[in-house]
PDB file of C-alpha atoms in Angstrom:
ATOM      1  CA  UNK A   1     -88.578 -29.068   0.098  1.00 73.00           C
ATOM      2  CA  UNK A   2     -90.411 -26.381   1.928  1.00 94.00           C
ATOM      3  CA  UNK A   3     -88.773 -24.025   4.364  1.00 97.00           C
ATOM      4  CA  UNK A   4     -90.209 -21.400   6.109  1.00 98.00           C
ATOM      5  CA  UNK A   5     -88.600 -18.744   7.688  1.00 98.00           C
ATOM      6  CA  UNK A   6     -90.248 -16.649  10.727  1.00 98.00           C
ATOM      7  CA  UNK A   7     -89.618 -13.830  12.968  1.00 98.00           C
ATOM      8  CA  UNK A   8     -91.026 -13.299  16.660  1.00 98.00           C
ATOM      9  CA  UNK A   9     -90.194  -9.298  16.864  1.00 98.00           C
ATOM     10  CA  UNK A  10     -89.902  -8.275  20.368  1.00 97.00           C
ATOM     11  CA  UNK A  11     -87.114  -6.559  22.200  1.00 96.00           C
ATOM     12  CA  UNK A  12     -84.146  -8.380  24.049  1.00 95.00           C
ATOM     13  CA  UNK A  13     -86.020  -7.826  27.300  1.00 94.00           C
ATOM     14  CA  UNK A  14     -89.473  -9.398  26.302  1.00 95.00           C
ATOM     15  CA  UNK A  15     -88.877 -12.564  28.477  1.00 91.00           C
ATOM     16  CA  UNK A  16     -91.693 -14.364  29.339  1.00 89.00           C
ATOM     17  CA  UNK A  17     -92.379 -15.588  32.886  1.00 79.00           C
ATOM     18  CA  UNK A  18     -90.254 -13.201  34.623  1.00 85.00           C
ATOM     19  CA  UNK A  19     -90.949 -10.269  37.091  1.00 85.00           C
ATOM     20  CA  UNK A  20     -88.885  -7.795  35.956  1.00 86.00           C
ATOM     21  CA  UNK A  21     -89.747  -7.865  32.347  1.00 89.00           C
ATOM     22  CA  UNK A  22     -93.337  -8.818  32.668  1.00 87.00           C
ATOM     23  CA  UNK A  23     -95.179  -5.473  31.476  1.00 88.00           C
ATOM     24  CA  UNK A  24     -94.753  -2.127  29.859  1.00 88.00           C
ATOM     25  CA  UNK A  25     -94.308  -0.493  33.466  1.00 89.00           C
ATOM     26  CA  UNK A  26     -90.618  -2.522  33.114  1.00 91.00           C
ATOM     27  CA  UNK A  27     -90.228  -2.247  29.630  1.00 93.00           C
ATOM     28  CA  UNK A  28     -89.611   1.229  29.633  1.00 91.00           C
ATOM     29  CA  UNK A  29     -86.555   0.790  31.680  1.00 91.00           C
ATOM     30  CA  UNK A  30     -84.239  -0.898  29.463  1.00 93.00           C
ATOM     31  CA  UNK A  31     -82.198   0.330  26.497  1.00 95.00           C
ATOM     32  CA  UNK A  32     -83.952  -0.511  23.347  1.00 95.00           C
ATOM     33  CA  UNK A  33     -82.208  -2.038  20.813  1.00 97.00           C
ATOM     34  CA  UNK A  34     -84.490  -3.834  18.161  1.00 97.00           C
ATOM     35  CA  UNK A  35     -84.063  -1.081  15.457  1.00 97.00           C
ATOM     36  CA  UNK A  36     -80.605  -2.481  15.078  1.00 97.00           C
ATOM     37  CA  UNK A  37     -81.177  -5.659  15.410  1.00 97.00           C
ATOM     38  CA  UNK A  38     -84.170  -5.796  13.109  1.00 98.00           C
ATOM     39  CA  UNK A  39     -81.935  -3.587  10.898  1.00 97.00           C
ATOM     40  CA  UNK A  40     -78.556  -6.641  11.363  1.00 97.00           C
ATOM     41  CA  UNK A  41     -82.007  -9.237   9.965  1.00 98.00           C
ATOM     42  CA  UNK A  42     -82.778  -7.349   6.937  1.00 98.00           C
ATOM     43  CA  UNK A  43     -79.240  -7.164   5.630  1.00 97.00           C
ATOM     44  CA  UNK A  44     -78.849 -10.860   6.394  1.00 98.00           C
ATOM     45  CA  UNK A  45     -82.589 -11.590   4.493  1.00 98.00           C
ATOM     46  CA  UNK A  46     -80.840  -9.168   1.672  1.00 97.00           C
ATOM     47  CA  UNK A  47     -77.461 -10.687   1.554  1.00 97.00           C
ATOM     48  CA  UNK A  48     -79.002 -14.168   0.774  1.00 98.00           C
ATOM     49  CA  UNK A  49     -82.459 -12.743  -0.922  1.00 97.00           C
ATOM     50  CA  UNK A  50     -84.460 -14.612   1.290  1.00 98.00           C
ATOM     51  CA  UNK A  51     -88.459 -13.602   2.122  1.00 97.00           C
ATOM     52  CA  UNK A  52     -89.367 -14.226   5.832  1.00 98.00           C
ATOM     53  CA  UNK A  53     -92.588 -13.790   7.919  1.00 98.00           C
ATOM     54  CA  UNK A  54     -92.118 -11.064  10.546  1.00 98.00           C
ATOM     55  CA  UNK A  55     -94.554 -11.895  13.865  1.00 98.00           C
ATOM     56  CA  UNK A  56     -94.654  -8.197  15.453  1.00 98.00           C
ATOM     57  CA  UNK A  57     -96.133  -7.198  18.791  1.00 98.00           C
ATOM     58  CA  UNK A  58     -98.138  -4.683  19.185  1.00 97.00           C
ATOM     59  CA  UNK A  59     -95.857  -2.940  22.041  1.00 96.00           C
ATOM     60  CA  UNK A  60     -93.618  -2.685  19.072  1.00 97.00           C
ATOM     61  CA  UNK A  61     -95.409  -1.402  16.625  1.00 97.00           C
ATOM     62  CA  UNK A  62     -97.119   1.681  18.871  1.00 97.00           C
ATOM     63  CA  UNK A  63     -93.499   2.642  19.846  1.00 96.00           C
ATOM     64  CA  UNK A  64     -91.515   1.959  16.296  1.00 97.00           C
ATOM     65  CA  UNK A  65     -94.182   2.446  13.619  1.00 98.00           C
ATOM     66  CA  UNK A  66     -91.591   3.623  11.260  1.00 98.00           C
ATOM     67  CA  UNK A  67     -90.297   0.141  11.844  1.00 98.00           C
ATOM     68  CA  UNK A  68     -93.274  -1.293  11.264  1.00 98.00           C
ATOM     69  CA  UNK A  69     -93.570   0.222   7.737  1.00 98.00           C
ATOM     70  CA  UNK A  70     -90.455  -0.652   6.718  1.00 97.00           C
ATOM     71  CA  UNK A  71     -90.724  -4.179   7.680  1.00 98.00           C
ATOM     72  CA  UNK A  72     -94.008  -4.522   5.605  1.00 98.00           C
ATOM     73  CA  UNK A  73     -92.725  -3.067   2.945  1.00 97.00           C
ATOM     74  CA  UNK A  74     -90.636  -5.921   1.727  1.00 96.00           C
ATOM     75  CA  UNK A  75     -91.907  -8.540   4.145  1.00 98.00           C
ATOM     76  CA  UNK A  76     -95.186 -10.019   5.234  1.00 98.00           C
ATOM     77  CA  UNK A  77     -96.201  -9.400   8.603  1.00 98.00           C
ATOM     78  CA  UNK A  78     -98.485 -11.031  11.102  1.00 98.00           C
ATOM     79  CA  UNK A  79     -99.477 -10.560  14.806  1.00 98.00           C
ATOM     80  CA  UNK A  80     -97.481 -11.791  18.118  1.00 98.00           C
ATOM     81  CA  UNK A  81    -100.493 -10.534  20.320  1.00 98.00           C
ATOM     82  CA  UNK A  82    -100.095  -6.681  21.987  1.00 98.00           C
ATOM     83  CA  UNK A  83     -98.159  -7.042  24.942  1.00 96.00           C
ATOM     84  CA  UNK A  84     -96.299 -10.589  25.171  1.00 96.00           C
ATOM     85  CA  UNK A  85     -98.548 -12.329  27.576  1.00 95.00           C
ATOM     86  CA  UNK A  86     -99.082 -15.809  28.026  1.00 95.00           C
ATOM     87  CA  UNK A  87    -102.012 -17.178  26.756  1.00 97.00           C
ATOM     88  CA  UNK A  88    -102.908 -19.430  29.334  1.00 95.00           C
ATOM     89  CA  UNK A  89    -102.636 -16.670  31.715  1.00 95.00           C
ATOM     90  CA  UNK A  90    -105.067 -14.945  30.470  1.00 97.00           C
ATOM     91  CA  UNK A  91    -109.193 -15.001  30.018  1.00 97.00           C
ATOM     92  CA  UNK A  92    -110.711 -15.774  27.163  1.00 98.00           C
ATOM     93  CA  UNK A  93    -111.902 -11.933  27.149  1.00 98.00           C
ATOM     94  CA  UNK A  94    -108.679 -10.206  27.920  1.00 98.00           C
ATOM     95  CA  UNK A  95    -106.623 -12.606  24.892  1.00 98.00           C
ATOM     96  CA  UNK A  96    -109.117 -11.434  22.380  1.00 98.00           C
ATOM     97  CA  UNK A  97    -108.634  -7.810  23.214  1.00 98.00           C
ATOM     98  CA  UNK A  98    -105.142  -8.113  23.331  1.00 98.00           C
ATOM     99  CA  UNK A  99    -104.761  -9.644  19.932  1.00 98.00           C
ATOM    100  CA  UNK A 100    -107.777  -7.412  18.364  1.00 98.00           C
ATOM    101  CA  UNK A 101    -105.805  -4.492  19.137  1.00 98.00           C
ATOM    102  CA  UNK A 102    -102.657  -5.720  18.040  1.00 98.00           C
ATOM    103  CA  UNK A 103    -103.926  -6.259  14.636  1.00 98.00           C
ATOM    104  CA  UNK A 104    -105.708  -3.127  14.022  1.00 98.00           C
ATOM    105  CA  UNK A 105    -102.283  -1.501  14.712  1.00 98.00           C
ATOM    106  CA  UNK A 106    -100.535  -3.618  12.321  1.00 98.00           C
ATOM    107  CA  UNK A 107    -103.534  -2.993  10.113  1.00 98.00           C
ATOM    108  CA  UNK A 108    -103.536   0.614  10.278  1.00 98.00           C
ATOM    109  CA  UNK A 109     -99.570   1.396  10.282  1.00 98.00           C
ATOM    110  CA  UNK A 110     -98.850  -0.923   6.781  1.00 98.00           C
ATOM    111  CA  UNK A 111    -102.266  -0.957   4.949  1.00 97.00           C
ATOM    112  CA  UNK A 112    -102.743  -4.303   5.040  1.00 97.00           C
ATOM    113  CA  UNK A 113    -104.367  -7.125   6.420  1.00 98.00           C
ATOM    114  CA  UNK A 114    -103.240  -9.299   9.226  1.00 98.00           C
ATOM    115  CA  UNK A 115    -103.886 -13.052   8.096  1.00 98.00           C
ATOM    116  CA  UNK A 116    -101.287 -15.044  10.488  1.00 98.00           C
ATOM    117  CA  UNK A 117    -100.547 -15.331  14.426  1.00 98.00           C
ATOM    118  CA  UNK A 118     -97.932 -16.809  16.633  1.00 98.00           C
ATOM    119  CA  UNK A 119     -98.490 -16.769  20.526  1.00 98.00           C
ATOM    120  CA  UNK A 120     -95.797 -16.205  22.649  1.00 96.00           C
ATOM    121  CA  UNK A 121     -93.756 -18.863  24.112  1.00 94.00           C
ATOM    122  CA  UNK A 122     -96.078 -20.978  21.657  1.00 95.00           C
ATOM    123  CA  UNK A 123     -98.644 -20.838  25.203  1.00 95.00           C
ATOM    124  CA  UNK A 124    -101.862 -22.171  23.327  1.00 96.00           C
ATOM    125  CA  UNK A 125    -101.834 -25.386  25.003  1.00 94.00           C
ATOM    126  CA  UNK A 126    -104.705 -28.459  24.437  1.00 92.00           C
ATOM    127  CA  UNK A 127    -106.653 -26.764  27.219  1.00 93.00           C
ATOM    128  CA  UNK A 128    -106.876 -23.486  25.346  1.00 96.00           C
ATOM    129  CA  UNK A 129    -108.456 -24.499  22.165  1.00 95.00           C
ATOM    130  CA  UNK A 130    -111.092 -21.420  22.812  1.00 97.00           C
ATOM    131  CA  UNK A 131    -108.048 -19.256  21.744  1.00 98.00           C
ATOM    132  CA  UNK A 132    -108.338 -20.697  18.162  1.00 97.00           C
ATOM    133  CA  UNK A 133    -111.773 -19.575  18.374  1.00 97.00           C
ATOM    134  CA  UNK A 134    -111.221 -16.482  18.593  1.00 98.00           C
ATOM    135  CA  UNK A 135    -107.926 -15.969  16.511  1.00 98.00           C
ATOM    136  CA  UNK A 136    -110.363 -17.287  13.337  1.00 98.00           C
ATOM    137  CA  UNK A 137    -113.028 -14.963  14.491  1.00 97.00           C
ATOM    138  CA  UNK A 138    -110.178 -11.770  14.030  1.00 98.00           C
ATOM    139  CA  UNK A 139    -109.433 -12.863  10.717  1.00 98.00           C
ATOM    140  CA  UNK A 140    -106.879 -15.116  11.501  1.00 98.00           C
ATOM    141  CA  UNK A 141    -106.336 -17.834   8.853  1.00 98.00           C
ATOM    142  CA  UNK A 142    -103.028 -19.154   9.546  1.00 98.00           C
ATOM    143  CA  UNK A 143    -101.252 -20.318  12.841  1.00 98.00           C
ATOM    144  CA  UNK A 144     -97.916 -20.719  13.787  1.00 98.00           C
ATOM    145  CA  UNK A 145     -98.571 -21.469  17.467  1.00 97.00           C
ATOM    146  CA  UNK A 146     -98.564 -25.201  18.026  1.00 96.00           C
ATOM    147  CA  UNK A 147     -95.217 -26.325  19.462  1.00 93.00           C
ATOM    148  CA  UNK A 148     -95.109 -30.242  19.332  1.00 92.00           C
ATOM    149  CA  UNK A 149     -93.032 -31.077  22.499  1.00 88.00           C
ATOM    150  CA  UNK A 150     -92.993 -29.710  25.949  1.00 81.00           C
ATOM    151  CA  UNK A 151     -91.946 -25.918  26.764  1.00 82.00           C
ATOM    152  CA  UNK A 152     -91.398 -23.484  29.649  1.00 79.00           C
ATOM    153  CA  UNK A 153     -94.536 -21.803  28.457  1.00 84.00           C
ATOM    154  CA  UNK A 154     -96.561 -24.305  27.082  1.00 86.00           C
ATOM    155  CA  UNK A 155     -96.356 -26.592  24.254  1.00 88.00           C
ATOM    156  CA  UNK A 156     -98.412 -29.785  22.912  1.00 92.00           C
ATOM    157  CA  UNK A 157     -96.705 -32.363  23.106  1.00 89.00           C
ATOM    158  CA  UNK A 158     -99.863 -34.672  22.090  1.00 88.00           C
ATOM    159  CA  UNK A 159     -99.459 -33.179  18.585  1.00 91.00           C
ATOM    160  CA  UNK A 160     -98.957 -35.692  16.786  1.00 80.00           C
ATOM    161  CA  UNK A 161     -98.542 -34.120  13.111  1.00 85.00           C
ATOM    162  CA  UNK A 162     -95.186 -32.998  11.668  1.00 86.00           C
ATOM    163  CA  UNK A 163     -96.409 -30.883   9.181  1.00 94.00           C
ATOM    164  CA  UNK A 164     -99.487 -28.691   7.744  1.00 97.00           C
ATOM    165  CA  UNK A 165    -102.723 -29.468   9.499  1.00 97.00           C
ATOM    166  CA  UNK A 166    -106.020 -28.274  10.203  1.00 97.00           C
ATOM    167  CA  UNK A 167    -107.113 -27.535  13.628  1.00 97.00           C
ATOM    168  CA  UNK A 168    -110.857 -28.249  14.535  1.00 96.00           C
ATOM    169  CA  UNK A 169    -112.139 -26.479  17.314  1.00 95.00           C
ATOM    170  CA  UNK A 170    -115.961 -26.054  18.128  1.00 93.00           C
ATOM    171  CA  UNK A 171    -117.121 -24.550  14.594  1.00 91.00           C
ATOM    172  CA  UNK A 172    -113.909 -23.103  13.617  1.00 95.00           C
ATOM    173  CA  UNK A 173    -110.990 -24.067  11.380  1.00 96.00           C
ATOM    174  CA  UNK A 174    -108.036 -22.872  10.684  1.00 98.00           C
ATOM    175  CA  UNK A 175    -104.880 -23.960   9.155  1.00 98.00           C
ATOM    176  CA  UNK A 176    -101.197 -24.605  11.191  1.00 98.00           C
ATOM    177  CA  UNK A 177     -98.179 -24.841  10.472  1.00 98.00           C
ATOM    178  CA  UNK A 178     -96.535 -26.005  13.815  1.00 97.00           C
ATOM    179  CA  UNK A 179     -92.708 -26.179  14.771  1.00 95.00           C
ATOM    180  CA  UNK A 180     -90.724 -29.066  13.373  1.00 93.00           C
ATOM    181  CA  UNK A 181     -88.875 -31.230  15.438  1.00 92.00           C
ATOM    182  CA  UNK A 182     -86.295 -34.366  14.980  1.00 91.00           C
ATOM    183  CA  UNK A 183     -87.583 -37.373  16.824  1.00 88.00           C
ATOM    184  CA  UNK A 184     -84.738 -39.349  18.765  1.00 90.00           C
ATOM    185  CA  UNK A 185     -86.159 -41.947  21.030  1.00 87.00           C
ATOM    186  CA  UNK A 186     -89.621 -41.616  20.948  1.00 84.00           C
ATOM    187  CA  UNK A 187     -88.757 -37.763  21.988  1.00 86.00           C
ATOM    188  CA  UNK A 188     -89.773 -34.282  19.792  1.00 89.00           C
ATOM    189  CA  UNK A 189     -86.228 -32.472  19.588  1.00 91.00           C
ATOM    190  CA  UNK A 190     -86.882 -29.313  18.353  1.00 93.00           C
ATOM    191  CA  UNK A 191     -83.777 -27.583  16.791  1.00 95.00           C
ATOM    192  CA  UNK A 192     -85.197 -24.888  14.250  1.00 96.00           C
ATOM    193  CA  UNK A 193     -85.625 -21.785  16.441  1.00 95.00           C
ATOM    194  CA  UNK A 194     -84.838 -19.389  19.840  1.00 93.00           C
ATOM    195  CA  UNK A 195     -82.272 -20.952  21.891  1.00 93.00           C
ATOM    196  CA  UNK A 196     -82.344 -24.510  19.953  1.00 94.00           C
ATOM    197  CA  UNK A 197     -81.199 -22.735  17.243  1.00 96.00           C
ATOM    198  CA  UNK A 198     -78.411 -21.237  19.531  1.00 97.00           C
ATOM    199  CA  UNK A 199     -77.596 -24.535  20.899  1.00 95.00           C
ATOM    200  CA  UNK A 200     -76.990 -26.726  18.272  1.00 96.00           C
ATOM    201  CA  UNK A 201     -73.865 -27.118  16.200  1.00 97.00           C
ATOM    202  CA  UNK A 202     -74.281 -25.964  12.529  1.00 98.00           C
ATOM    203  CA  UNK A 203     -73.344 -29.746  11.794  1.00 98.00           C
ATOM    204  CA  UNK A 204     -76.240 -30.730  13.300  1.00 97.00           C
ATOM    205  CA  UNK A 205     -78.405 -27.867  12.391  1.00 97.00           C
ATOM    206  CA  UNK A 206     -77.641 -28.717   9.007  1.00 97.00           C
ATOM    207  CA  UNK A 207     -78.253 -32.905   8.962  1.00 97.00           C
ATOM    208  CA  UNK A 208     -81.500 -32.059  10.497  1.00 97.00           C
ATOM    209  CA  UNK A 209     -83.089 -29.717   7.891  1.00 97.00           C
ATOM    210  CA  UNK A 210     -81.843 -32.150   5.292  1.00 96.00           C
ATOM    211  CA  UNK A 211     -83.727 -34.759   6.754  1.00 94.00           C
ATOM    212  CA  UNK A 212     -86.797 -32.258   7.278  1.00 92.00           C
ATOM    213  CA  UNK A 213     -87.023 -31.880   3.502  1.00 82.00           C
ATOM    214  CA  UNK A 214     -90.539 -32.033   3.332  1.00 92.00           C
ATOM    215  CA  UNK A 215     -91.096 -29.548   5.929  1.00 96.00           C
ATOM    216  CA  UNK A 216     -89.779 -26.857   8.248  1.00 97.00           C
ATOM    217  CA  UNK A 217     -90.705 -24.150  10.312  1.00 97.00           C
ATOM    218  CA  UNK A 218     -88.175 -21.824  12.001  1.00 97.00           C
ATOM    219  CA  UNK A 219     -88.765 -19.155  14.282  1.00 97.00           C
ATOM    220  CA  UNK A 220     -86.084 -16.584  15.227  1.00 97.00           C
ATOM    221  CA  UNK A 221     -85.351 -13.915  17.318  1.00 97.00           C
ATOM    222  CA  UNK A 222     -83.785 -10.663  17.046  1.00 97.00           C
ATOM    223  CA  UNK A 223     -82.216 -10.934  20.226  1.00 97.00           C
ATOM    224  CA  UNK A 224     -80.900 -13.981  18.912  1.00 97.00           C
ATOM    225  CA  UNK A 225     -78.261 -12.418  17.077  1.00 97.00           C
ATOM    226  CA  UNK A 226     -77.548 -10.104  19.381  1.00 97.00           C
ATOM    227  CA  UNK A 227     -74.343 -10.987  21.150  1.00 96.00           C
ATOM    228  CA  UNK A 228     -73.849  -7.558  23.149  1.00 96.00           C
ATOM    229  CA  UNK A 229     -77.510  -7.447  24.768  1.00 96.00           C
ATOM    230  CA  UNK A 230     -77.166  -6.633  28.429  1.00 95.00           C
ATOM    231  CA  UNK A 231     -77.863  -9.482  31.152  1.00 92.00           C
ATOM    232  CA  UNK A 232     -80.812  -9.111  33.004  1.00 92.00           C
ATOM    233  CA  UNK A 233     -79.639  -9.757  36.572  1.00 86.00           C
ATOM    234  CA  UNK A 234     -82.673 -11.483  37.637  1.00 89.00           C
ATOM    235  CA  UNK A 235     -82.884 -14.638  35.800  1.00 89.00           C
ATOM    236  CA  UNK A 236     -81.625 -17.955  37.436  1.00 87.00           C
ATOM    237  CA  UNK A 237     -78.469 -20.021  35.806  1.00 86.00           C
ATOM    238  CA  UNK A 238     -80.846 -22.044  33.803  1.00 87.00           C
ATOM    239  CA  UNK A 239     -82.501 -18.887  32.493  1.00 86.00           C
ATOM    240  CA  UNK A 240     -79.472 -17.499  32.054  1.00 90.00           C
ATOM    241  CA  UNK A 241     -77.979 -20.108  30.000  1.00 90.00           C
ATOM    242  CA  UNK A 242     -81.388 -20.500  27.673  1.00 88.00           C
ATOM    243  CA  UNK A 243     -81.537 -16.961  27.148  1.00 92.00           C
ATOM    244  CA  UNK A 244     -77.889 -15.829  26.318  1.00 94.00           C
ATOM    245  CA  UNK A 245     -76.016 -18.996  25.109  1.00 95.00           C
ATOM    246  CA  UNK A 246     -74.538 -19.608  21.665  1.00 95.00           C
ATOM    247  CA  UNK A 247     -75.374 -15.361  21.203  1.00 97.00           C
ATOM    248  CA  UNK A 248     -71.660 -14.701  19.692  1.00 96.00           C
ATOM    249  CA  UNK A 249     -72.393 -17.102  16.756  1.00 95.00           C
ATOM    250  CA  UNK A 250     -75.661 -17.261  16.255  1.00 97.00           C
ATOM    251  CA  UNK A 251     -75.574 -14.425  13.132  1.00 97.00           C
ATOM    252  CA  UNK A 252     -72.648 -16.569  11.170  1.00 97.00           C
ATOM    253  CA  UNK A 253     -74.895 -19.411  11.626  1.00 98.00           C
ATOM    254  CA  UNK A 254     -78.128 -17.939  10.455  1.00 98.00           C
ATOM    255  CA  UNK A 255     -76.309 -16.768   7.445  1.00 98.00           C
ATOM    256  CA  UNK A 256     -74.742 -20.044   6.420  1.00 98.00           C
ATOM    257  CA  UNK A 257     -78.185 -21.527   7.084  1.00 98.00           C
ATOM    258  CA  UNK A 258     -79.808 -19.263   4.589  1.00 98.00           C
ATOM    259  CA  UNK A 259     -77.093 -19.551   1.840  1.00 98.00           C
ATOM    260  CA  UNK A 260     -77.510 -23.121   2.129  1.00 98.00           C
ATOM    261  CA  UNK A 261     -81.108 -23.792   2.307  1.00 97.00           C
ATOM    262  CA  UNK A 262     -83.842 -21.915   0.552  1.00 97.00           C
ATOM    263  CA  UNK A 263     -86.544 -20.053   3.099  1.00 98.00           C
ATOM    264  CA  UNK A 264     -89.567 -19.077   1.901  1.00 98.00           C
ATOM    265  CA  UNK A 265     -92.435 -16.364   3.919  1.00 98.00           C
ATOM    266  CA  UNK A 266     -95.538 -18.097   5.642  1.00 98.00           C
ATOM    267  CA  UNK A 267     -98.123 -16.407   2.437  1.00 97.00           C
ATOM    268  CA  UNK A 268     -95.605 -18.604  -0.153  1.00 98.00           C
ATOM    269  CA  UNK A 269     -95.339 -21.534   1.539  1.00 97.00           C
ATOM    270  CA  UNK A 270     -99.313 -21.308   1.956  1.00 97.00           C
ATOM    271  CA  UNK A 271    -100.186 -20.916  -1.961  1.00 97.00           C
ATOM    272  CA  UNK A 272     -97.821 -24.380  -2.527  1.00 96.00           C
ATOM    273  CA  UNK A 273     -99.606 -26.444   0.540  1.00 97.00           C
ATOM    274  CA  UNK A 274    -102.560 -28.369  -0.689  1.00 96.00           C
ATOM    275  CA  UNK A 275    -104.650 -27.723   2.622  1.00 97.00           C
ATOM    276  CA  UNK A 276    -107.790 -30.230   1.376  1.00 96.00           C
ATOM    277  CA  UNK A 277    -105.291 -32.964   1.954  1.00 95.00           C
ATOM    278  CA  UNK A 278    -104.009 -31.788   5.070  1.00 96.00           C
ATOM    279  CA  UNK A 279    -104.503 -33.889   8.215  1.00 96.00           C
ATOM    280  CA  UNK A 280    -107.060 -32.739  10.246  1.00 96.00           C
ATOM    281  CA  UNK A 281    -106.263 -32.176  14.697  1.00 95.00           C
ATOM    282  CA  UNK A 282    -109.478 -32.230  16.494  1.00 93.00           C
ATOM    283  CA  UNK A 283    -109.315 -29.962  19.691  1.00 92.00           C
ATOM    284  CA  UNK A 284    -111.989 -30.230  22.760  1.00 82.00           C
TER     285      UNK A 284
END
């Protein structure tokens, strides 16, 4: 069995696709509140002596740095690009600068060397295989990007493999490990992360990682677990509803989830993967 726990570090007001919390010029606005709730994550990871993967932004680590360094003290780290953009809305160009600085900040703040990457709102789609490319190019070995269904922000649904793969792309490679997800009906249900996670009853949360006992990958939030975040006025009911439901119950959850499954951090779950039999995704 081989789970893997993850961490997309951002603030409660880092949604994507959304004017009033696109960029920096908005950021500054709102109360900040991820010391705490990074702080509420540690004490759960410590309660149940559990490693996790922590995918920081760069926004975050220029503003918190002490943060930063205690996060890598005990935890690996990796990058979730500089300022939250979607890839696909971006050029080639502007998505390598963005991630090249994120990483040197990472770099320089803990000492150490920035090996993994998750996009947000998983937005590498088939069409923007040139963004592997250039993540392996930065010293990126490991991915966490692929998300094997449709999403808001992007997704591949065409990807076909559960599990540890190798992505192909032009002369690059580099190695995956992409969300899991239950299929029902010919359909990828994915259930181990963000407002999934939040939606579905700890019953069900639970059948499904038993049944996942090969592999899975979860990806959580601090906002997440953060049941008295403010509501930002601007999102529609459906936005709404994705972004603040199941909030009241989601730490109780995550801690039952942890005491009854064991997580490991992306760097341990690489060392026990044998990558040379690993399916192979060709991108174009």
């Amino acid at each position: 069995m081989m789970n893997i726990l993850t961490f997309d570090t951002e603030e409660w007001f880092h949604l994507l696709d959304n004017d009033s919390t696109k960029s920096e010029a908005q950021w500054v606005t709102y109360e900040k509140r991820i010391e705490g709730n990074v702080g509420r994550l540690i004490d759960i990871l410590d309660s149940t002596n559990t490693k996790a993967t922590f995918f920081i932004i760069g926004w975050v680590a220029k503003t918190y740095p002490d943060l930063v360094r205690r996060i890598s003290e005990r935890f690996q780290i990796g990058s979730h690009t500089m300022n939250h953009q979607l890839v696909w809305q971006q050029s080639p160009k502007e998505f390598r600068n963005d991630v090249e600085e994120s990483i040197h900040r990472l770099e320089d703040i803990t000492g150490k060397k920035v090996t993994c990457f998750r996009a947000p709102g998983f937005s590498i789609r088939e069409s923007e295989g040139w963004a592997f490319e250039i993540l392996s190019e930065l010293g990126i070995t490991t991915d966490c990007s692929v998300f094997p269904a449709h999403h808001a922000h992007g997704g591949m649904p065409s990807y076909g493999t559960p599990g540890p793969s190798i992505i192909e792309y032009k002369d690059c490679r580099i190695k995956e490990l992409p969300v899991t997800y239950k299929e029902i009906g010919g359909k990828h249900i994915i259930f181990s992360g963000g407002g999934y996670f939040r939606l579905v009853p700890y019953s069900v949360l639970k059948k499904w990682t038993n049944e996942s006992s090969d592999y899975l990958l979860s990806y959580i939030h601090p906002r997440d677990l953060d049941a008295g975040q403010p509501m930002i006025k601007e999102l529609n009911y459906l936005r709404r509803f994705k972004s603040y439901y199941g909030l009241k119950g989601a730490e109780r959850k995550l801690r039952r989830w942890l005491t009854d499954f064991d997580f490991v951090d992306i760097q341990t779950a690489d060392a026990q993967i044998d990558w040379d039999k690993a399916p192979v995704v060709h991108l174009k």
